XYZ file of N, CA and C in Angstrom:
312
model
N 84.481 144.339 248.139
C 83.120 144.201 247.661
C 82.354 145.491 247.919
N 81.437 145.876 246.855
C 80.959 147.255 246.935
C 79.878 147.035 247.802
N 79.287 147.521 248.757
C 77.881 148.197 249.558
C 76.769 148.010 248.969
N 76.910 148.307 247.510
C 75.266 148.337 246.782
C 75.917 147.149 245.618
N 74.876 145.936 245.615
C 75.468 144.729 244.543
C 75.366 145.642 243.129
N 74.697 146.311 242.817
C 74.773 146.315 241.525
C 75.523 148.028 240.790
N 76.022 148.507 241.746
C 76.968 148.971 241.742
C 76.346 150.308 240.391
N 74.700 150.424 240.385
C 74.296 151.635 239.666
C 73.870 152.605 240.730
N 73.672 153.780 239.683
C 73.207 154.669 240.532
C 71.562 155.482 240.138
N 71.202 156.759 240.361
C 69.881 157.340 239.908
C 70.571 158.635 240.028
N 70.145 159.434 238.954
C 70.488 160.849 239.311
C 69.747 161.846 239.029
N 69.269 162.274 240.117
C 67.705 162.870 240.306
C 67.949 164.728 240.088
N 68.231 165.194 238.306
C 68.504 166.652 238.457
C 66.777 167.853 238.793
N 66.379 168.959 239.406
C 65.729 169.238 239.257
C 66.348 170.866 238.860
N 65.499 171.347 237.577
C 66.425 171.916 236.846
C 65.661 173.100 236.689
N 65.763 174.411 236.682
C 64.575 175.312 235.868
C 64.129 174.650 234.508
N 63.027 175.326 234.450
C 62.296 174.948 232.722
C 63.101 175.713 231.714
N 63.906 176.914 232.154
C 64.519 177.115 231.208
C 65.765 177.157 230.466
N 66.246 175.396 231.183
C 67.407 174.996 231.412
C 67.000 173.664 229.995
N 65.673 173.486 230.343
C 65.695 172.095 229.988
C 65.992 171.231 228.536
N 65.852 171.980 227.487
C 66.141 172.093 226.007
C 67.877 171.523 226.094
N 68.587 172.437 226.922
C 70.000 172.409 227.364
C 70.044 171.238 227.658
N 70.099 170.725 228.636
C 69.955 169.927 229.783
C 69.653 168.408 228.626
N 68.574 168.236 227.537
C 68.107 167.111 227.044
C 68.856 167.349 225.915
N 69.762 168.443 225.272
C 70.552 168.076 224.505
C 72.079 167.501 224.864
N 72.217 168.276 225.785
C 73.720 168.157 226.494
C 73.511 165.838 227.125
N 72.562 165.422 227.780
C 72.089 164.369 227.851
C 72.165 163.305 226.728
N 72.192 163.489 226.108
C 71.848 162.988 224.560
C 73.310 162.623 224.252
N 73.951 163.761 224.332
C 75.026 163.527 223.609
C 76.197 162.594 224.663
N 75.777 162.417 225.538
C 77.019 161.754 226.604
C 76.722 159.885 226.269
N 77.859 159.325 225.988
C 77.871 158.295 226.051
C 77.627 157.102 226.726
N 77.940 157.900 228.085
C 77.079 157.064 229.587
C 75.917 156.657 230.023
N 75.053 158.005 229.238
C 73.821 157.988 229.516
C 73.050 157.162 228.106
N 72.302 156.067 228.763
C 71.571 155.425 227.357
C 70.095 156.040 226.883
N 69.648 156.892 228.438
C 68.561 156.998 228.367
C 68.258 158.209 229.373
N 67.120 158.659 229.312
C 66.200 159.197 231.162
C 64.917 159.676 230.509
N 64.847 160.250 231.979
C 63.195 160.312 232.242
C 62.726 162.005 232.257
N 62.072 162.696 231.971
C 61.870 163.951 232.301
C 60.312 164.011 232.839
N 60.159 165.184 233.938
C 58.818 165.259 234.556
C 58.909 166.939 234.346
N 57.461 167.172 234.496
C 57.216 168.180 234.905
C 56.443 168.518 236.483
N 57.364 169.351 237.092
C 57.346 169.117 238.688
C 57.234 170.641 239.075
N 56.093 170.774 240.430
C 56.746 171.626 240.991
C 57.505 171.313 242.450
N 57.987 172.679 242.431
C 59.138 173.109 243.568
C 58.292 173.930 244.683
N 58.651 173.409 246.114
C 58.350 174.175 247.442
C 59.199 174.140 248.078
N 58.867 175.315 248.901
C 60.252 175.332 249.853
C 59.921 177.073 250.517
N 61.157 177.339 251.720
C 60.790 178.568 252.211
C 61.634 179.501 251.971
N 62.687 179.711 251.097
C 63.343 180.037 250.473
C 62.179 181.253 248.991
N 61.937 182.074 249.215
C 61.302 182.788 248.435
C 62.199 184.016 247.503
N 63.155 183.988 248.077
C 64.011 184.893 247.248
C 64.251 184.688 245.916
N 64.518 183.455 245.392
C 64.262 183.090 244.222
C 63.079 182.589 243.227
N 61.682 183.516 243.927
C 60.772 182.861 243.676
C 60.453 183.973 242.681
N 59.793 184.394 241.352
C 58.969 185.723 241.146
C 57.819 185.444 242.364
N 57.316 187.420 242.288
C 56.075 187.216 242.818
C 54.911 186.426 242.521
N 54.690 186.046 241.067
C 53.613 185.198 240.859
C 53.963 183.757 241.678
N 55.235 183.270 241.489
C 55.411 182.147 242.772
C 55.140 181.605 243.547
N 55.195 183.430 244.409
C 55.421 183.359 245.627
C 53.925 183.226 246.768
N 53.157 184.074 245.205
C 51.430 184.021 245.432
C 51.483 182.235 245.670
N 51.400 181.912 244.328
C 51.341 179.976 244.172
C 51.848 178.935 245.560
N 53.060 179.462 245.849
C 54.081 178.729 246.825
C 54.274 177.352 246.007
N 54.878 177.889 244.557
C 55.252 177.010 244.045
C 55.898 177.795 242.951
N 57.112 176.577 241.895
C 58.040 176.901 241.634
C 57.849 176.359 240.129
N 57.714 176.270 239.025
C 58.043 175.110 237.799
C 59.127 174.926 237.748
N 59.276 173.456 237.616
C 60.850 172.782 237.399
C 60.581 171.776 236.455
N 62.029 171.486 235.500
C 61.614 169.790 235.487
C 62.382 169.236 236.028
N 62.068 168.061 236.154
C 62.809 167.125 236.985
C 63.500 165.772 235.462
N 64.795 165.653 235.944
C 65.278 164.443 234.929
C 65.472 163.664 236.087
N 65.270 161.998 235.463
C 65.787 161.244 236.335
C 66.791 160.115 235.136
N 67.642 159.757 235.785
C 69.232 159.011 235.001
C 69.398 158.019 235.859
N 68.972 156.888 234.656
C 69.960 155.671 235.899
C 71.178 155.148 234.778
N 72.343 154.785 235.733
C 73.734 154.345 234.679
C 74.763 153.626 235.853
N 75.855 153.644 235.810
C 77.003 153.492 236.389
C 77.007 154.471 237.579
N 77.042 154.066 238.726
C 77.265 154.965 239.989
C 78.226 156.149 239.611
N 79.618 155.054 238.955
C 80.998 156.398 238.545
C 80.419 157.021 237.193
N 79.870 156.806 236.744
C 79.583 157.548 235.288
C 79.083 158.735 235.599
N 77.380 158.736 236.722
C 76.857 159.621 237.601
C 77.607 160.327 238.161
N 78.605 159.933 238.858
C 79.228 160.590 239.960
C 80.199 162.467 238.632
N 80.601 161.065 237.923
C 81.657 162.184 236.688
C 80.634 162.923 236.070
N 79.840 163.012 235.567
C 78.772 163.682 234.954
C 78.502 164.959 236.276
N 77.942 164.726 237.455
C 77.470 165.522 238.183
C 78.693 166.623 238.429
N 80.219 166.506 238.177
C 81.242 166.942 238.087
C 81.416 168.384 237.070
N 80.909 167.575 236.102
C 80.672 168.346 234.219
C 79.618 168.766 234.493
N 78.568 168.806 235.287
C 77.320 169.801 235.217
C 77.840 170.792 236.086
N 78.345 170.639 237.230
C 78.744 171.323 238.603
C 79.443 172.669 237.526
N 80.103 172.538 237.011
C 81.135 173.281 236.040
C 80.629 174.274 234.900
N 80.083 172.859 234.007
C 79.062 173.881 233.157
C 77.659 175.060 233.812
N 77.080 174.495 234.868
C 75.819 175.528 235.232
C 75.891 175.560 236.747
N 77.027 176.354 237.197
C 76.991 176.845 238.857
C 76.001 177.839 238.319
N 75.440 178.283 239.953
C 74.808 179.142 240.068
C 73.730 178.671 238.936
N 73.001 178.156 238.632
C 72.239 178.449 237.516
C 70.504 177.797 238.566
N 70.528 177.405 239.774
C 69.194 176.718 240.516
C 69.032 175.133 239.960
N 70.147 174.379 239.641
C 70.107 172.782 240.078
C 70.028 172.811 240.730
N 69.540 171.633 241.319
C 69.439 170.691 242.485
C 69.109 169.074 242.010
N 70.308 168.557 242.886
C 70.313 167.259 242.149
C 70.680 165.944 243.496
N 70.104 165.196 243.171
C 70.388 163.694 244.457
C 71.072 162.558 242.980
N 72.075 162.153 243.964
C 72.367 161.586 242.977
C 72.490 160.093 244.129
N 72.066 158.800 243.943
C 72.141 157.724 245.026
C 72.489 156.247 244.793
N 72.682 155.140 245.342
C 72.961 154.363 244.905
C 71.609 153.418 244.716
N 71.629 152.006 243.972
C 70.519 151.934 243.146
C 70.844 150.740 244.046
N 69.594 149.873 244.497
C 69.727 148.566 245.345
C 69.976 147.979 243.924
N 68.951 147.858 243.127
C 68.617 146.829 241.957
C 67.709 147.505 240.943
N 68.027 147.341 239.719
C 67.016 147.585 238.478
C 67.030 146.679 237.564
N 66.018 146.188 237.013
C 65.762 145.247 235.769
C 64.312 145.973 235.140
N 64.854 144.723 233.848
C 63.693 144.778 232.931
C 62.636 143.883 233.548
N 61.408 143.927 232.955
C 60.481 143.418 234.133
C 59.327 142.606 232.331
């Protein structure tokens, strides 16, 4: 018996903005995914090396953020195929298990 009953997951990418065009086409096309969410978010942190100077003035970052809920293993394989397609590129992603989701 699995740990989490419903055996989904959430997969929380936070992506540069100039990933994201990519990112909502490449999404689209996967069969796993029925759906998600996109935000516009910023990023903090003390890590400034990757910041421009205008940033670094701000102490903030533009990102968007996607959020994916599906199959824990669907998530898990997907985060696999991103790992591959965009190393190095400034993802950052949580990917977790889901207690419960419904329609409401």
């Amino acid at each position: 018996m699995s740990q989490y009953p419903s055996e989904q997951g959430l997969l929380i990418l936070m992506a540069p903005v100039s990933l994201e065009e990519t990112l909502v086409d490449l999404l689209l096309q996967k069969d796993q995914v029925s759906g998600f969410t996109t935000s516009n978010v910023n990023g903090h942190g003390r890590q400034h090396a990757e910041l421009s100077l205008v940033e670094q003035v701000a102490g903030r970052q533009k990102r968007v953020q996607f959020m994916i809920h599906a199959s824990f293993a669907e998530l898990q394989s997907l985060v696999i195929e991103l790992k591959q397609m965009f190393s190095d590129t400034g993802i950052h992603y949580i990917l977790m298990p889901v207690a419960e989701a419904q329609s409401i």
